[in-house]
PDB file of C-alpha atoms in Angstrom:
ATOM      1  CA  GLY A 973     -69.584  59.026  54.922  1.00 74.00           C
ATOM      2  CA  VAL A 974     -67.387  60.814  52.456  1.00 75.00           C
ATOM      3  CA  ASN A 975     -64.362  60.552  54.680  1.00 83.00           C
ATOM      4  CA  GLU A 976     -65.074  56.928  55.160  1.00 86.00           C
ATOM      5  CA  GLU A 977     -65.371  56.459  51.446  1.00 83.00           C
ATOM      6  CA  LEU A 978     -62.167  58.387  50.852  1.00 80.00           C
ATOM      7  CA  ARG A 979     -60.379  56.318  53.458  1.00 83.00           C
ATOM      8  CA  ARG A 980     -61.664  53.178  51.845  1.00 83.00           C
ATOM      9  CA  LEU A 981     -60.575  54.398  48.359  1.00 82.00           C
ATOM     10  CA  VAL A 982     -57.196  55.470  49.719  1.00 82.00           C
ATOM     11  CA  ALA A 983     -56.848  52.122  51.494  1.00 83.00           C
ATOM     12  CA  MET A 984     -57.757  50.266  48.286  1.00 85.00           C
ATOM     13  CA  ASN A 985     -55.347  52.445  46.375  1.00 84.00           C
ATOM     14  CA  VAL A 986     -52.635  51.855  48.973  1.00 80.00           C
ATOM     15  CA  ASP A 987     -53.395  48.088  48.899  1.00 80.00           C
ATOM     16  CA  SER A 988     -53.251  48.176  45.113  1.00 81.00           C
ATOM     17  CA  GLU A 989     -49.963  50.065  45.227  1.00 80.00           C
ATOM     18  CA  LEU A 990     -48.632  47.674  47.872  1.00 78.00           C
ATOM     19  CA  ARG A 991     -49.714  44.731  45.791  1.00 80.00           C
ATOM     20  CA  GLN A 992     -48.145  46.433  42.778  1.00 80.00           C
ATOM     21  CA  LYS A 993     -44.940  47.012  44.748  1.00 80.00           C
ATOM     22  CA  GLN A 994     -45.094  43.475  46.105  1.00 79.00           C
ATOM     23  CA  GLY A 995     -45.527  42.173  42.532  1.00 78.00           C
ATOM     24  CA  ASP A 996     -42.623  44.297  41.393  1.00 80.00           C
ATOM     25  CA  GLU A 997     -40.521  43.010  44.309  1.00 84.00           C
ATOM     26  CA  ASP A 998     -41.566  39.440  43.485  1.00 83.00           C
ATOM     27  CA  LYS A 999     -40.537  40.036  39.883  1.00 86.00           C
ATOM     28  CA  VAL A1000     -37.210  41.455  41.011  1.00 85.00           C
ATOM     29  CA  LEU A1001     -36.671  38.490  43.385  1.00 87.00           C
ATOM     30  CA  THR A1002     -37.653  36.090  40.621  1.00 88.00           C
ATOM     31  CA  ALA A1003     -35.257  37.869  38.245  1.00 90.00           C
ATOM     32  CA  ILE A1004     -32.491  37.699  40.850  1.00 89.00           C
ATOM     33  CA  ALA A1005     -33.187  33.999  41.496  1.00 92.00           C
ATOM     34  CA  PHE A1006     -33.233  33.383  37.747  1.00 91.00           C
ATOM     35  CA  ALA A1007     -29.919  35.228  37.327  1.00 90.00           C
ATOM     36  CA  GLU A1008     -28.391  33.223  40.184  1.00 91.00           C
ATOM     37  CA  LYS A1009     -29.669  29.992  38.689  1.00 92.00           C
ATOM     38  CA  LEU A1010     -28.394  31.089  35.257  1.00 89.00           C
ATOM     39  CA  ASP A1011     -24.997  31.828  36.806  1.00 89.00           C
ATOM     40  CA  ARG A1012     -24.912  28.280  38.289  1.00 90.00           C
ATOM     41  CA  VAL A1013     -25.925  26.793  34.924  1.00 89.00           C
ATOM     42  CA  ASN A1014     -23.309  28.908  33.149  1.00 89.00           C
ATOM     43  CA  GLU A1015     -20.684  27.800  35.685  1.00 92.00           C
ATOM     44  CA  GLU A1016     -21.640  24.148  35.110  1.00 91.00           C
ATOM     45  CA  LEU A1017     -21.512  24.698  31.351  1.00 90.00           C
ATOM     46  CA  ARG A1018     -18.109  26.376  31.686  1.00 90.00           C
ATOM     47  CA  CYS A1019     -16.881  23.363  33.697  1.00 91.00           C
ATOM     48  CA  ILE A1020     -18.298  20.933  31.103  1.00 91.00           C
ATOM     49  CA  VAL A1021     -16.733  22.926  28.251  1.00 91.00           C
ATOM     50  CA  ALA A1022     -13.415  23.155  30.132  1.00 93.00           C
ATOM     51  CA  MET A1023     -13.409  19.386  30.773  1.00 94.00           C
ATOM     52  CA  SER A1024     -14.262  18.746  27.123  1.00 92.00           C
ATOM     53  CA  VAL A1025     -11.491  21.094  25.978  1.00 93.00           C
ATOM     54  CA  ASP A1026      -9.035  19.411  28.393  1.00 93.00           C
ATOM     55  CA  SER A1027     -10.087  15.997  27.072  1.00 93.00           C
ATOM     56  CA  LYS A1028      -9.668  17.136  23.467  1.00 94.00           C
ATOM     57  CA  LEU A1029      -6.261  18.641  24.263  1.00 93.00           C
ATOM     58  CA  ALA A1030      -5.225  15.391  25.964  1.00 94.00           C
ATOM     59  CA  ASP A1031      -6.399  13.428  22.893  1.00 94.00           C
ATOM     60  CA  ILE A1032      -4.479  15.773  20.589  1.00 94.00           C
ATOM     61  CA  GLN A1033      -1.330  15.479  22.724  1.00 95.00           C
ATOM     62  CA  LYS A1034      -1.670  11.694  22.850  1.00 96.00           C
ATOM     63  CA  GLN A1035      -2.121  11.620  19.046  1.00 95.00           C
ATOM     64  CA  LYS A1036       0.902  13.920  18.689  1.00 95.00           C
ATOM     65  CA  HIS A1037       2.995  11.601  20.904  1.00 95.00           C
ATOM     66  CA  ASP A1038       1.721   8.573  18.975  1.00 94.00           C
ATOM     67  CA  ASP A1039       2.638  10.277  15.692  1.00 94.00           C
ATOM     68  CA  GLU A1040       6.080  11.168  17.071  1.00 94.00           C
ATOM     69  CA  ASP A1041       6.551   7.573  18.261  1.00 94.00           C
ATOM     70  CA  LYS A1042       5.524   6.293  14.838  1.00 94.00           C
ATOM     71  CA  ALA A1043       7.887   8.744  13.120  1.00 93.00           C
ATOM     72  CA  SER A1044      10.709   7.710  15.462  1.00 93.00           C
ATOM     73  CA  ALA A1045       9.981   4.036  14.818  1.00 93.00           C
ATOM     74  CA  ALA A1046       9.902   4.715  11.066  1.00 92.00           C
ATOM     75  CA  ARG A1047      13.278   6.492  11.259  1.00 92.00           C
ATOM     76  CA  ALA A1048      14.726   3.614  13.290  1.00 93.00           C
ATOM     77  CA  PHE A1049      13.317   1.158  10.744  1.00 91.00           C
ATOM     78  CA  ASP A1050      14.853   3.190   7.896  1.00 90.00           C
ATOM     79  CA  VAL A1051      18.240   3.158   9.652  1.00 90.00           C
ATOM     80  CA  LYS A1052      17.985  -0.585  10.246  1.00 91.00           C
ATOM     81  CA  LEU A1053      16.815  -1.108   6.650  1.00 88.00           C
ATOM     82  CA  ASP A1054      19.779   0.938   5.401  1.00 89.00           C
ATOM     83  CA  HIS A1055      22.069  -1.286   7.507  1.00 88.00           C
ATOM     84  CA  VAL A1056      20.398  -4.430   6.147  1.00 88.00           C
ATOM     85  CA  ASN A1057      20.577  -3.054   2.605  1.00 90.00           C
ATOM     86  CA  GLU A1058      24.283  -2.302   3.098  1.00 91.00           C
ATOM     87  CA  GLU A1059      24.837  -5.865   4.338  1.00 91.00           C
ATOM     88  CA  LEU A1060      22.870  -7.208   1.365  1.00 90.00           C
ATOM     89  CA  ARG A1061      24.879  -5.026  -1.026  1.00 90.00           C
ATOM     90  CA  CYS A1062      28.097  -6.370   0.534  1.00 92.00           C
ATOM     91  CA  GLN A1063      26.786  -9.952   0.312  1.00 93.00           C
ATOM     92  CA  VAL A1064      25.750  -9.455  -3.322  1.00 92.00           C
ATOM     93  CA  ALA A1065      29.119  -7.873  -4.122  1.00 94.00           C
ATOM     94  CA  MET A1066      30.923 -10.809  -2.485  1.00 94.00           C
ATOM     95  CA  ASN A1067      28.728 -13.259  -4.409  1.00 93.00           C
ATOM     96  CA  VAL A1068      29.391 -11.424  -7.665  1.00 93.00           C
ATOM     97  CA  ASP A1069      33.143 -11.390  -6.934  1.00 93.00           C
ATOM     98  CA  SER A1070      33.003 -15.097  -6.102  1.00 93.00           C
ATOM     99  CA  LYS A1071      31.080 -15.860  -9.312  1.00 94.00           C
ATOM    100  CA  LEU A1072      33.521 -13.777 -11.348  1.00 93.00           C
ATOM    101  CA  ALA A1073      36.485 -15.565  -9.775  1.00 94.00           C
ATOM    102  CA  LEU A1074      34.819 -18.931 -10.408  1.00 92.00           C
ATOM    103  CA  THR A1075      34.081 -17.936 -14.016  1.00 93.00           C
ATOM    104  CA  GLN A1076      37.669 -16.757 -14.489  1.00 94.00           C
ATOM    105  CA  ARG A1077      39.026 -20.015 -13.006  1.00 93.00           C
ATOM    106  CA  GLN A1078      36.683 -22.001 -15.251  1.00 93.00           C
ATOM    107  CA  GLN A1079      37.774 -19.947 -18.249  1.00 94.00           C
ATOM    108  CA  GLN A1080      41.451 -20.472 -17.318  1.00 94.00           C
ATOM    109  CA  ASN A1081      40.807 -24.222 -16.913  1.00 91.00           C
ATOM    110  CA  ASP A1082      39.104 -24.296 -20.319  1.00 89.00           C
ATOM    111  CA  GLU A1083      42.056 -22.430 -21.849  1.00 92.00           C
ATOM    112  CA  ASP A1084      44.519 -24.774 -20.126  1.00 90.00           C
ATOM    113  CA  LYS A1085      42.583 -27.799 -21.429  1.00 90.00           C
ATOM    114  CA  ALA A1086      42.542 -26.340 -24.942  1.00 89.00           C
ATOM    115  CA  THR A1087      46.296 -25.671 -24.769  1.00 89.00           C
ATOM    116  CA  ALA A1088      46.925 -29.195 -23.469  1.00 87.00           C
ATOM    117  CA  ALA A1089      44.719 -30.635 -26.223  1.00 85.00           C
ATOM    118  CA  MET A1090      46.609 -28.692 -28.882  1.00 86.00           C
ATOM    119  CA  ALA A1091      49.946 -29.805 -27.413  1.00 86.00           C
ATOM    120  CA  PHE A1092      48.641 -33.384 -27.325  1.00 80.00           C
ATOM    121  CA  ASP A1093      47.533 -33.106 -30.963  1.00 79.00           C
ATOM    122  CA  VAL A1094      50.967 -31.764 -31.948  1.00 79.00           C
ATOM    123  CA  LYS A1095      52.692 -34.510 -29.964  1.00 78.00           C
ATOM    124  CA  LEU A1096      50.304 -37.107 -31.418  1.00 73.00           C
ATOM    125  CA  GLU A1097      51.153 -35.913 -34.913  1.00 77.00           C
ATOM    126  CA  GLY A1098      54.833 -36.349 -34.033  1.00 72.00           C
ATOM    127  CA  VAL A1099      54.147 -39.790 -32.564  1.00 72.00           C
ATOM    128  CA  ASN A1100      52.050 -40.742 -35.583  1.00 77.00           C
ATOM    129  CA  GLU A1101      54.836 -39.630 -37.911  1.00 79.00           C
ATOM    130  CA  GLU A1102      57.348 -41.710 -35.935  1.00 80.00           C
ATOM    131  CA  SER A1103      54.895 -44.636 -35.905  1.00 81.00           C
ATOM    132  CA  ARG A1104      54.427 -44.432 -39.669  1.00 78.00           C
ATOM    133  CA  CYS A1105      58.172 -44.394 -40.135  1.00 81.00           C
ATOM    134  CA  GLN A1106      58.550 -47.349 -37.759  1.00 84.00           C
ATOM    135  CA  VAL A1107      55.741 -49.222 -39.525  1.00 82.00           C
ATOM    136  CA  ALA A1108      57.297 -48.454 -42.897  1.00 84.00           C
ATOM    137  CA  LEU A1109      60.690 -49.705 -41.674  1.00 85.00           C
ATOM    138  CA  ASN A1110      59.040 -52.816 -40.268  1.00 88.00           C
ATOM    139  CA  VAL A1111      57.206 -53.416 -43.541  1.00 87.00           C
ATOM    140  CA  ASP A1112      60.400 -52.863 -45.521  1.00 88.00           C
ATOM    141  CA  SER A1113      62.256 -55.216 -43.196  1.00 90.00           C
ATOM    142  CA  LYS A1114      59.513 -57.861 -43.514  1.00 92.00           C
ATOM    143  CA  LEU A1115      59.460 -57.490 -47.259  1.00 90.00           C
ATOM    144  CA  ALA A1116      63.252 -57.846 -47.356  1.00 92.00           C
ATOM    145  CA  ASP A1117      62.995 -60.949 -45.142  1.00 92.00           C
ATOM    146  CA  ILE A1118      60.291 -62.410 -47.394  1.00 93.00           C
ATOM    147  CA  GLN A1119      62.357 -61.670 -50.474  1.00 93.00           C
ATOM    148  CA  ARG A1120      65.443 -63.247 -48.928  1.00 93.00           C
ATOM    149  CA  GLN A1121      63.393 -66.287 -47.933  1.00 93.00           C
ATOM    150  CA  GLN A1122      61.993 -66.558 -51.453  1.00 93.00           C
ATOM    151  CA  GLN A1123      65.461 -66.156 -52.900  1.00 92.00           C
ATOM    152  CA  HIS A1124      66.733 -68.794 -50.521  1.00 92.00           C
ATOM    153  CA  ASP A1125      63.894 -71.112 -51.465  1.00 91.00           C
ATOM    154  CA  GLU A1126      64.535 -70.545 -55.161  1.00 90.00           C
ATOM    155  CA  ASP A1127      68.244 -71.138 -54.693  1.00 89.00           C
ATOM    156  CA  LYS A1128      67.453 -74.425 -52.964  1.00 88.00           C
ATOM    157  CA  ALA A1129      65.075 -75.420 -55.662  1.00 87.00           C
ATOM    158  CA  SER A1130      67.607 -74.691 -58.399  1.00 84.00           C
ATOM    159  CA  ALA A1131      70.359 -76.579 -56.653  1.00 74.00           C
TER     160      ALA A1131
END
């Protein structure tokens, strides 16, 4: 009776301890499975983060290359613009020189015309003086002719 009861109590206690140990083992196995699963999740997250970082780095490098290309294009444009500006400066300088030469020729022509006009005026004054003298001589000659004719007519009339 008592032994039987003790055996039963010991068996229950052993079962309880076995169940307790089994529960502890289940907890340990669950913890191990959870850790393994967590490791897989962490590995996947590391891969996702690494891919994202690689993508961002690629974007940054592409942007850097784009910026360098733009800077290179801007420098090339500046060089070409400097060349164009130099050509424009040369063209403007040639135009200014041409305009100055044209202005100087026009000024020289105006001066030549003024000189010719003054010489013409001087010559005209000389011609006018000669013409007045010639006219005066002609008038004097005509008057002398008229007077001779009148004298001749008077002489005829008196005779």
